[in-house]
């Protein structure tokens, strides 16, 4: 497989004393009793739907959930939309797939961030796109480096994946202007922007979009858990109908039971409550991690500036090598993950990605104190 197209994973049964994998969330803090009630209620709704005749549902999704999402987006991301504008998908990944299917013709150029998110790259490549890997700097995607003929630009502006910095407002405006000039579609993947720990939120691209260019993609994989497989897309008006049709062509619609349960969870205020609880927990973990990286591992690591998300990248100082660190950490039963695989070309930074979604403060302290004992011996 070409570089930058897959997230390296340990075998599913690998058990480490401390694992700081990215992309996982903490199910231990999820309100299972509340969820169980929502699912039970959804079962009753499902039983009654259609008056005893089972039939297919709206490909766009269940109204309750779409309403919950549209209200949430208006409130938290200033994305003004009606419930009919929301298409419910099987995670963000299916949202990217649907947008790709309706926008890209084989051979079209799709611009992705470098370094970037391998599953999005692999998907666009599978749809026949030619990928243009556009570098990012501390302000996000470097708009000047976009190829003129890109048909679609895929970005992660709240929390650049994997490095973490938010895209600056100036760059957002520049990107929107660029897309307008070149007739390109922008996919804004807002995968974990809910968890913002510093500063005021920068306006989402979707909220700044006056020309109807942005497909806003969201997911419940970080706010709830990834095995729920729930996400959504708010496309520009011009793509609404084609996306709805593509969803129907692909799988008719997402699971009614999960959608209905999640709709109730959102409209009853439980989602907002859960986000507040998780925000507090993740903020403590993040503070503990940054404290340890700075105080006990400051010679070797420098956390990259990130204001949001549930992982961060710590850059390695000259003298240490990412692969050596990862291997020694694994030998000591600690999972930290190099950022090399997120580059399609030559890597420009050496560093490790540290997920704190699934690790308690105690685990962070235990893991990073253990790592601190290894680092001096790894200096080249
Ligand atoms: C950049 C990015 N987008 C989206 C997702 C979530 O994808 P999905 O909703 O398909 O689980 C992730 C998960 O790690 C991610 O890192």
Short mmCIF file of C-alpha atoms and ligand atoms in Angstrom, two decimals:
data_model
loop_
_atom_site.label_atom_id
_atom_site.label_comp_id
_atom_site.label_asym_id
_atom_site.label_seq_id
_atom_site.Cartn_x
_atom_site.Cartn_y
_atom_site.Cartn_z
CA UNK A 1 0.00 0.00 0.00
CA UNK A 2 1.35 3.51 -0.80
CA UNK A 3 2.64 5.58 2.13
CA UNK A 4 0.12 7.54 4.19
CA UNK A 5 -2.88 5.41 3.25
CA UNK A 6 -3.42 3.32 6.40
CA UNK A 7 -3.35 3.87 10.15
CA UNK A 8 -0.94 1.34 11.63
CA UNK A 9 -2.64 -0.73 14.31
CA UNK A 10 -1.50 -3.21 16.88
CA UNK A 11 -3.23 -6.60 16.74
CA UNK A 12 -6.70 -6.31 18.31
CA UNK A 13 -5.71 -8.64 21.14
CA UNK A 14 -2.52 -6.71 22.03
CA UNK A 15 -2.66 -5.84 25.72
CA UNK A 16 -0.38 -3.09 26.93
CA UNK A 17 0.01 -1.75 30.45
CA UNK A 18 -0.52 1.75 29.03
CA UNK A 19 -2.01 2.40 25.62
CA UNK A 20 -2.28 5.91 24.21
CA UNK A 21 -3.89 5.01 20.91
CA UNK A 22 -5.60 7.85 19.08
CA UNK A 23 -9.24 7.73 18.09
CA UNK A 24 -10.60 5.93 21.15
CA UNK A 25 -13.00 7.29 23.74
CA UNK A 26 -13.81 6.30 27.31
CA UNK A 27 -16.84 4.05 27.49
CA UNK A 28 -16.47 3.84 31.26
CA UNK A 29 -17.81 7.39 31.54
CA UNK A 30 -20.75 6.83 29.22
CA UNK A 31 -24.22 6.94 30.87
CA UNK A 32 -25.25 3.41 29.92
CA UNK A 33 -28.47 3.46 31.97
CA UNK A 34 -29.71 6.55 30.18
CA UNK A 35 -28.70 5.05 26.83
CA UNK A 36 -30.49 1.81 27.65
CA UNK A 37 -33.70 3.79 28.26
CA UNK A 38 -33.26 5.59 24.95
CA UNK A 39 -32.73 2.28 23.15
CA UNK A 40 -35.78 0.71 24.84
CA UNK A 41 -37.90 3.65 23.86
CA UNK A 42 -36.53 3.44 20.31
CA UNK A 43 -37.45 -0.25 20.20
CA UNK A 44 -41.04 0.63 21.02
CA UNK A 45 -41.03 3.34 18.34
CA UNK A 46 -39.59 0.86 15.85
CA UNK A 47 -42.24 -1.71 16.74
CA UNK A 48 -45.06 0.80 16.20
CA UNK A 49 -43.63 2.48 13.06
CA UNK A 50 -45.67 1.79 9.95
CA UNK A 51 -48.62 0.46 11.95
CA UNK A 52 -47.41 -3.11 11.82
CA UNK A 53 -46.03 -3.00 8.28
CA UNK A 54 -42.25 -2.93 8.10
CA UNK A 55 -40.88 -0.67 5.42
CA UNK A 56 -37.75 1.23 4.45
CA UNK A 57 -37.19 4.62 6.01
CA UNK A 58 -36.02 8.02 4.75
CA UNK A 59 -32.46 7.71 3.37
CA UNK A 60 -31.64 11.10 4.89
CA UNK A 61 -32.24 9.67 8.35
CA UNK A 62 -34.75 9.79 11.18
CA UNK A 63 -36.27 13.21 11.75
CA UNK A 64 -35.57 13.25 15.51
CA UNK A 65 -31.87 12.69 15.06
CA UNK A 66 -31.57 15.17 12.20
CA UNK A 67 -33.36 17.73 14.34
CA UNK A 68 -31.04 16.99 17.27
CA UNK A 69 -28.00 17.41 15.03
CA UNK A 70 -29.23 20.62 13.39
CA UNK A 71 -29.98 22.24 16.76
CA UNK A 72 -26.65 21.13 18.14
CA UNK A 73 -24.75 22.50 15.13
CA UNK A 74 -26.57 25.82 15.26
CA UNK A 75 -25.76 26.19 18.94
CA UNK A 76 -22.20 24.88 19.05
CA UNK A 77 -20.73 25.56 15.57
CA UNK A 78 -22.92 28.42 14.29
CA UNK A 79 -23.89 26.14 11.39
CA UNK A 80 -27.37 27.26 10.53
CA UNK A 81 -29.34 24.46 8.93
CA UNK A 82 -32.76 22.82 8.94
CA UNK A 83 -33.20 19.23 9.93
CA UNK A 84 -33.83 18.41 6.26
CA UNK A 85 -30.29 19.60 5.43
CA UNK A 86 -28.71 16.86 7.56
CA UNK A 87 -27.98 13.44 6.04
CA UNK A 88 -27.28 10.77 8.63
CA UNK A 89 -24.38 8.47 7.73
CA UNK A 90 -22.46 5.48 8.97
CA UNK A 91 -19.75 7.54 10.69
CA UNK A 92 -17.75 10.34 9.06
CA UNK A 93 -16.26 7.79 6.71
CA UNK A 94 -19.53 7.20 4.87
CA UNK A 95 -20.13 10.94 4.72
CA UNK A 96 -16.76 11.32 2.95
CA UNK A 97 -17.68 8.43 0.68
CA UNK A 98 -21.01 9.98 -0.30
CA UNK A 99 -19.53 13.41 -0.97
CA UNK A 100 -16.70 11.79 -2.94
CA UNK A 101 -19.16 9.78 -5.04
CA UNK A 102 -21.25 12.76 -6.02
CA UNK A 103 -18.38 15.21 -6.60
CA UNK A 104 -15.43 13.24 -7.96
CA UNK A 105 -15.02 11.72 -11.41
CA UNK A 106 -12.19 9.22 -11.85
CA UNK A 107 -9.01 11.16 -12.56
CA UNK A 108 -10.14 14.32 -10.71
CA UNK A 109 -7.66 15.88 -8.33
CA UNK A 110 -8.52 15.79 -4.62
CA UNK A 111 -6.36 17.88 -2.31
CA UNK A 112 -5.65 16.40 1.12
CA UNK A 113 -3.54 17.65 4.01
CA UNK A 114 0.06 16.47 4.38
CA UNK A 115 0.41 14.94 6.91
CA UNK A 116 -3.19 13.80 6.96
CA UNK A 117 -5.87 11.27 7.69
CA UNK A 118 -5.12 7.96 5.94
CA UNK A 119 -8.70 6.60 5.74
CA UNK A 120 -9.85 9.71 3.85
CA UNK A 121 -6.93 9.43 1.43
CA UNK A 122 -7.54 5.74 0.84
CA UNK A 123 -11.22 6.41 0.21
CA UNK A 124 -10.72 9.23 -2.32
CA UNK A 125 -8.06 7.15 -4.08
CA UNK A 126 -10.47 4.20 -4.23
CA UNK A 127 -13.00 6.49 -5.92
CA UNK A 128 -10.45 7.09 -8.67
CA UNK A 129 -9.17 10.49 -7.50
CA UNK A 130 -5.61 11.66 -8.02
CA UNK A 131 -4.42 12.82 -4.61
CA UNK A 132 -2.52 16.08 -4.18
CA UNK A 133 -0.81 16.14 -0.79
CA UNK A 134 -0.76 19.77 0.29
CA UNK A 135 1.51 20.68 3.20
CA UNK A 136 0.25 22.24 6.41
CA UNK A 137 2.03 24.75 8.61
CA UNK A 138 1.17 26.19 12.02
CA UNK A 139 -1.92 27.87 10.52
CA UNK A 140 -3.21 24.74 8.80
CA UNK A 141 -3.40 23.92 5.08
CA UNK A 142 -1.15 26.16 2.98
CA UNK A 143 -3.72 27.46 0.51
CA UNK A 144 -1.02 28.83 -1.85
CA UNK A 145 0.13 25.27 -2.44
CA UNK A 146 -3.23 23.97 -3.68
CA UNK A 147 -3.15 22.71 -7.26
CA UNK A 148 -5.35 24.96 -9.44
CA UNK A 149 -7.48 22.13 -10.77
CA UNK A 150 -8.39 20.45 -7.44
CA UNK A 151 -12.07 19.45 -7.58
CA UNK A 152 -12.35 18.76 -3.85
CA UNK A 153 -10.31 19.90 -0.86
CA UNK A 154 -10.47 17.79 2.31
CA UNK A 155 -9.49 19.57 5.55
CA UNK A 156 -9.66 19.14 9.34
CA UNK A 157 -9.77 22.79 10.47
CA UNK A 158 -10.73 22.43 14.15
CA UNK A 159 -7.92 20.04 14.98
CA UNK A 160 -5.63 19.25 12.09
CA UNK A 161 -5.21 15.51 11.82
CA UNK A 162 -2.76 14.42 13.09
CA UNK A 163 -0.71 17.48 14.17
CA UNK A 164 -3.49 19.26 16.05
CA UNK A 165 -3.30 22.97 15.27
CA UNK A 166 -6.51 24.76 14.35
CA UNK A 167 -6.69 26.44 10.94
CA UNK A 168 -6.38 30.19 11.41
CA UNK A 169 -9.28 32.42 10.49
CA UNK A 170 -7.19 34.08 7.77
CA UNK A 171 -6.51 30.70 6.17
CA UNK A 172 -10.16 29.72 6.37
CA UNK A 173 -11.16 32.85 4.52
CA UNK A 174 -8.35 32.30 2.01
CA UNK A 175 -9.45 28.70 1.42
CA UNK A 176 -13.08 29.71 0.87
CA UNK A 177 -12.01 32.39 -1.61
CA UNK A 178 -9.76 29.93 -3.37
CA UNK A 179 -12.54 27.36 -3.66
CA UNK A 180 -14.92 29.98 -5.03
CA UNK A 181 -12.42 31.07 -7.67
CA UNK A 182 -11.70 27.48 -8.72
CA UNK A 183 -15.17 25.98 -8.38
CA UNK A 184 -13.99 23.39 -5.85
CA UNK A 185 -15.94 21.70 -3.08
CA UNK A 186 -14.51 21.83 0.46
CA UNK A 187 -15.06 18.95 2.88
CA UNK A 188 -14.77 20.19 6.46
CA UNK A 189 -14.18 17.18 8.71
CA UNK A 190 -14.98 18.40 12.23
CA UNK A 191 -14.23 15.04 13.85
CA UNK A 192 -13.37 16.10 17.41
CA UNK A 193 -13.79 19.86 17.59
CA UNK A 194 -16.38 19.48 20.38
CA UNK A 195 -13.55 19.17 22.86
CA UNK A 196 -11.94 22.59 22.80
CA UNK A 197 -9.80 23.51 25.76
CA UNK A 198 -8.29 26.90 24.98
CA UNK A 199 -9.24 30.14 23.33
CA UNK A 200 -12.41 31.05 21.57
CA UNK A 201 -13.63 28.80 18.78
CA UNK A 202 -12.66 29.81 15.28
CA UNK A 203 -15.69 29.99 12.99
CA UNK A 204 -16.33 26.75 11.14
CA UNK A 205 -15.77 26.93 7.40
CA UNK A 206 -19.43 26.03 6.96
CA UNK A 207 -20.55 29.05 8.98
CA UNK A 208 -18.32 31.32 6.85
CA UNK A 209 -19.43 29.82 3.55
CA UNK A 210 -21.55 32.28 1.56
CA UNK A 211 -21.07 30.57 -1.80
CA UNK A 212 -22.40 27.07 -1.02
CA UNK A 213 -19.08 25.26 -1.27
CA UNK A 214 -18.68 23.46 2.06
CA UNK A 215 -19.86 19.99 3.00
CA UNK A 216 -19.67 19.86 6.79
CA UNK A 217 -18.97 16.37 8.17
CA UNK A 218 -19.50 15.37 11.79
CA UNK A 219 -19.28 12.14 13.73
CA UNK A 220 -20.32 10.63 17.05
CA UNK A 221 -17.16 8.52 17.10
CA UNK A 222 -15.34 10.95 19.43
CA UNK A 223 -18.23 12.36 21.41
CA UNK A 224 -19.78 8.92 22.10
CA UNK A 225 -17.92 5.94 20.66
CA UNK A 226 -16.71 4.79 17.25
CA UNK A 227 -18.47 1.42 17.21
CA UNK A 228 -21.82 3.24 17.15
CA UNK A 229 -21.00 4.09 13.50
CA UNK A 230 -23.02 7.28 13.47
CA UNK A 231 -22.12 10.46 11.64
CA UNK A 232 -23.67 13.05 9.39
CA UNK A 233 -23.07 15.52 6.62
CA UNK A 234 -24.57 18.93 6.01
CA UNK A 235 -23.93 19.46 2.32
CA UNK A 236 -24.24 22.67 0.37
CA UNK A 237 -27.68 23.11 -1.15
CA UNK A 238 -26.48 21.99 -4.59
CA UNK A 239 -25.39 18.59 -3.25
CA UNK A 240 -28.37 17.86 -1.01
CA UNK A 241 -30.43 15.90 -3.50
CA UNK A 242 -27.47 13.98 -5.03
CA UNK A 243 -26.24 13.03 -1.55
CA UNK A 244 -29.65 11.79 -0.50
CA UNK A 245 -29.80 9.71 -3.69
CA UNK A 246 -26.27 8.38 -3.14
CA UNK A 247 -27.14 7.36 0.42
CA UNK A 248 -30.20 5.51 -0.82
CA UNK A 249 -28.20 3.83 -3.56
CA UNK A 250 -25.49 2.79 -1.11
CA UNK A 251 -27.41 1.29 1.80
CA UNK A 252 -31.01 2.67 1.79
CA UNK A 253 -30.58 4.32 5.19
CA UNK A 254 -28.79 3.94 8.51
CA UNK A 255 -30.15 1.70 11.28
CA UNK A 256 -33.45 3.11 12.53
CA UNK A 257 -33.05 1.82 16.08
CA UNK A 258 -29.71 3.51 16.72
CA UNK A 259 -30.82 6.72 15.01
CA UNK A 260 -34.00 6.94 17.07
CA UNK A 261 -32.19 6.22 20.33
CA UNK A 262 -29.56 8.82 19.51
CA UNK A 263 -32.20 11.35 18.50
CA UNK A 264 -33.85 10.97 21.91
CA UNK A 265 -30.47 11.15 23.64
CA UNK A 266 -29.80 14.48 21.91
CA UNK A 267 -33.24 16.07 22.20
CA UNK A 268 -33.51 15.16 25.92
CA UNK A 269 -30.33 17.08 26.67
CA UNK A 270 -28.35 13.94 27.54
CA UNK A 271 -25.84 14.46 24.75
CA UNK A 272 -25.01 17.96 25.97
CA UNK A 273 -24.70 16.65 29.53
CA UNK A 274 -22.37 13.88 28.40
CA UNK A 275 -20.24 16.34 26.43
CA UNK A 276 -19.84 18.54 29.51
CA UNK A 277 -18.83 15.53 31.63
CA UNK A 278 -16.33 14.29 29.04
CA UNK A 279 -14.95 17.75 28.45
CA UNK A 280 -14.08 17.99 32.15
CA UNK A 281 -12.50 14.53 32.21
CA UNK A 282 -10.49 15.07 29.02
CA UNK A 283 -9.35 18.51 30.16
CA UNK A 284 -7.81 16.92 33.29
CA UNK A 285 -6.09 14.24 31.23
CA UNK A 286 -4.77 16.74 28.74
CA UNK A 287 -3.42 18.97 31.52
CA UNK A 288 -1.74 15.98 33.20
CA UNK A 289 -0.20 14.89 29.90
CA UNK A 290 1.09 18.34 28.95
CA UNK A 291 2.44 18.74 32.51
CA UNK A 292 4.39 15.48 32.30
CA UNK A 293 5.66 16.12 28.78
CA UNK A 294 6.88 19.53 29.84
CA UNK A 295 8.20 18.81 33.35
CA UNK A 296 9.56 15.27 33.10
CA UNK A 297 10.14 14.76 29.39
CA UNK A 298 10.84 18.32 28.30
CA UNK A 299 14.32 17.47 26.93
CA UNK A 300 12.85 15.05 24.44
CA UNK A 301 9.33 16.21 23.69
CA UNK A 302 7.51 19.39 22.86
CA UNK A 303 3.71 19.23 22.68
CA UNK A 304 2.45 20.82 19.46
CA UNK A 305 -0.04 23.62 19.97
CA UNK A 306 -3.55 22.21 19.80
CA UNK A 307 -6.61 23.81 21.28
CA UNK A 308 -9.03 20.94 20.78
CA UNK A 309 -9.38 17.20 20.39
CA UNK A 310 -8.62 14.04 22.32
CA UNK A 311 -5.10 13.43 21.13
CA UNK A 312 -2.02 15.53 20.84
CA UNK A 313 1.25 15.26 19.00
CA UNK A 314 4.51 15.69 20.87
CA UNK A 315 7.39 16.63 18.62
CA UNK A 316 10.71 14.95 19.28
CA UNK A 317 13.81 17.03 19.90
CA UNK A 318 16.88 16.43 17.71
CA UNK A 319 18.75 13.41 19.04
CA UNK A 320 15.74 11.13 19.32
CA UNK A 321 14.16 9.05 16.61
CA UNK A 322 10.45 8.39 16.44
CA UNK A 323 10.78 4.73 15.51
CA UNK A 324 13.29 4.04 18.31
CA UNK A 325 10.99 5.69 20.84
CA UNK A 326 7.94 3.82 19.64
CA UNK A 327 9.70 0.49 19.70
CA UNK A 328 11.28 0.97 23.13
CA UNK A 329 7.94 2.16 24.50
CA UNK A 330 6.18 -0.91 23.11
CA UNK A 331 8.85 -3.19 24.63
CA UNK A 332 8.03 -1.50 27.95
CA UNK A 333 4.31 -2.12 27.33
CA UNK A 334 3.51 1.51 26.49
CA UNK A 335 1.66 2.41 23.30
CA UNK A 336 2.64 5.73 21.74
CA UNK A 337 2.43 6.06 17.98
CA UNK A 338 4.78 7.72 15.50
CA UNK A 339 3.44 10.33 13.10
CA UNK A 340 5.52 9.03 10.17
CA UNK A 341 2.67 6.90 8.73
CA UNK A 342 0.54 10.02 8.29
CA UNK A 343 2.92 11.40 5.68
CA UNK A 344 2.49 10.37 2.05
CA UNK A 345 5.88 11.90 1.24
CA UNK A 346 8.93 12.66 3.28
CA UNK A 347 8.10 13.39 6.92
CA UNK A 348 8.92 16.89 8.04
CA UNK A 349 8.52 16.40 11.77
CA UNK A 350 9.48 13.60 14.13
CA UNK A 351 6.96 13.00 16.84
CA UNK A 352 4.44 10.76 18.49
CA UNK A 353 0.69 10.87 18.58
CA UNK A 354 -0.72 10.43 22.07
CA UNK A 355 -4.41 9.70 22.52
CA UNK A 356 -5.92 10.49 25.91
CA UNK A 357 -9.51 9.57 25.09
CA UNK A 358 -9.15 6.11 26.57
CA UNK A 359 -6.51 6.73 29.26
CA UNK A 360 -7.20 7.89 32.81
CA UNK A 361 -5.02 10.50 34.55
CA UNK A 362 -3.47 7.64 36.55
CA UNK A 363 -2.61 5.77 33.35
CA UNK A 364 -1.11 8.92 31.84
CA UNK A 365 1.04 9.43 34.95
CA UNK A 366 2.09 5.77 35.09
CA UNK A 367 2.82 5.51 31.36
CA UNK A 368 4.73 8.73 30.94
CA UNK A 369 6.76 8.29 34.14
CA UNK A 370 7.79 4.89 32.80
CA UNK A 371 8.59 6.40 29.40
CA UNK A 372 10.68 9.11 31.10
CA UNK A 373 13.00 6.41 32.50
CA UNK A 374 13.64 5.10 28.98
CA UNK A 375 14.28 8.31 27.09
CA UNK A 376 17.90 9.06 28.15
CA UNK A 377 18.99 5.63 26.89
CA UNK A 378 17.39 6.26 23.49
CA UNK A 379 19.31 9.41 22.68
CA UNK A 380 21.32 8.79 19.52
C1 LIG B 1 -9.70 12.98 10.90
C2 LIG B 1 -10.76 12.04 11.34
N1 LIG B 1 -11.96 12.11 10.76
C3 LIG B 1 -12.97 11.29 11.14
C4 LIG B 1 -12.80 10.36 12.14
C5 LIG B 1 -13.96 9.51 12.56
O1 LIG B 1 -14.37 8.67 11.57
P1 LIG B 1 -15.69 7.81 11.75
O2 LIG B 1 -16.79 8.75 12.10
O3 LIG B 1 -15.87 7.16 10.43
O4 LIG B 1 -15.45 6.84 12.87
C6 LIG B 1 -11.55 10.23 12.74
C7 LIG B 1 -11.31 9.19 13.75
O5 LIG B 1 -10.22 8.94 14.21
C8 LIG B 1 -10.53 11.11 12.35
O6 LIG B 1 -9.32 11.05 12.94
#
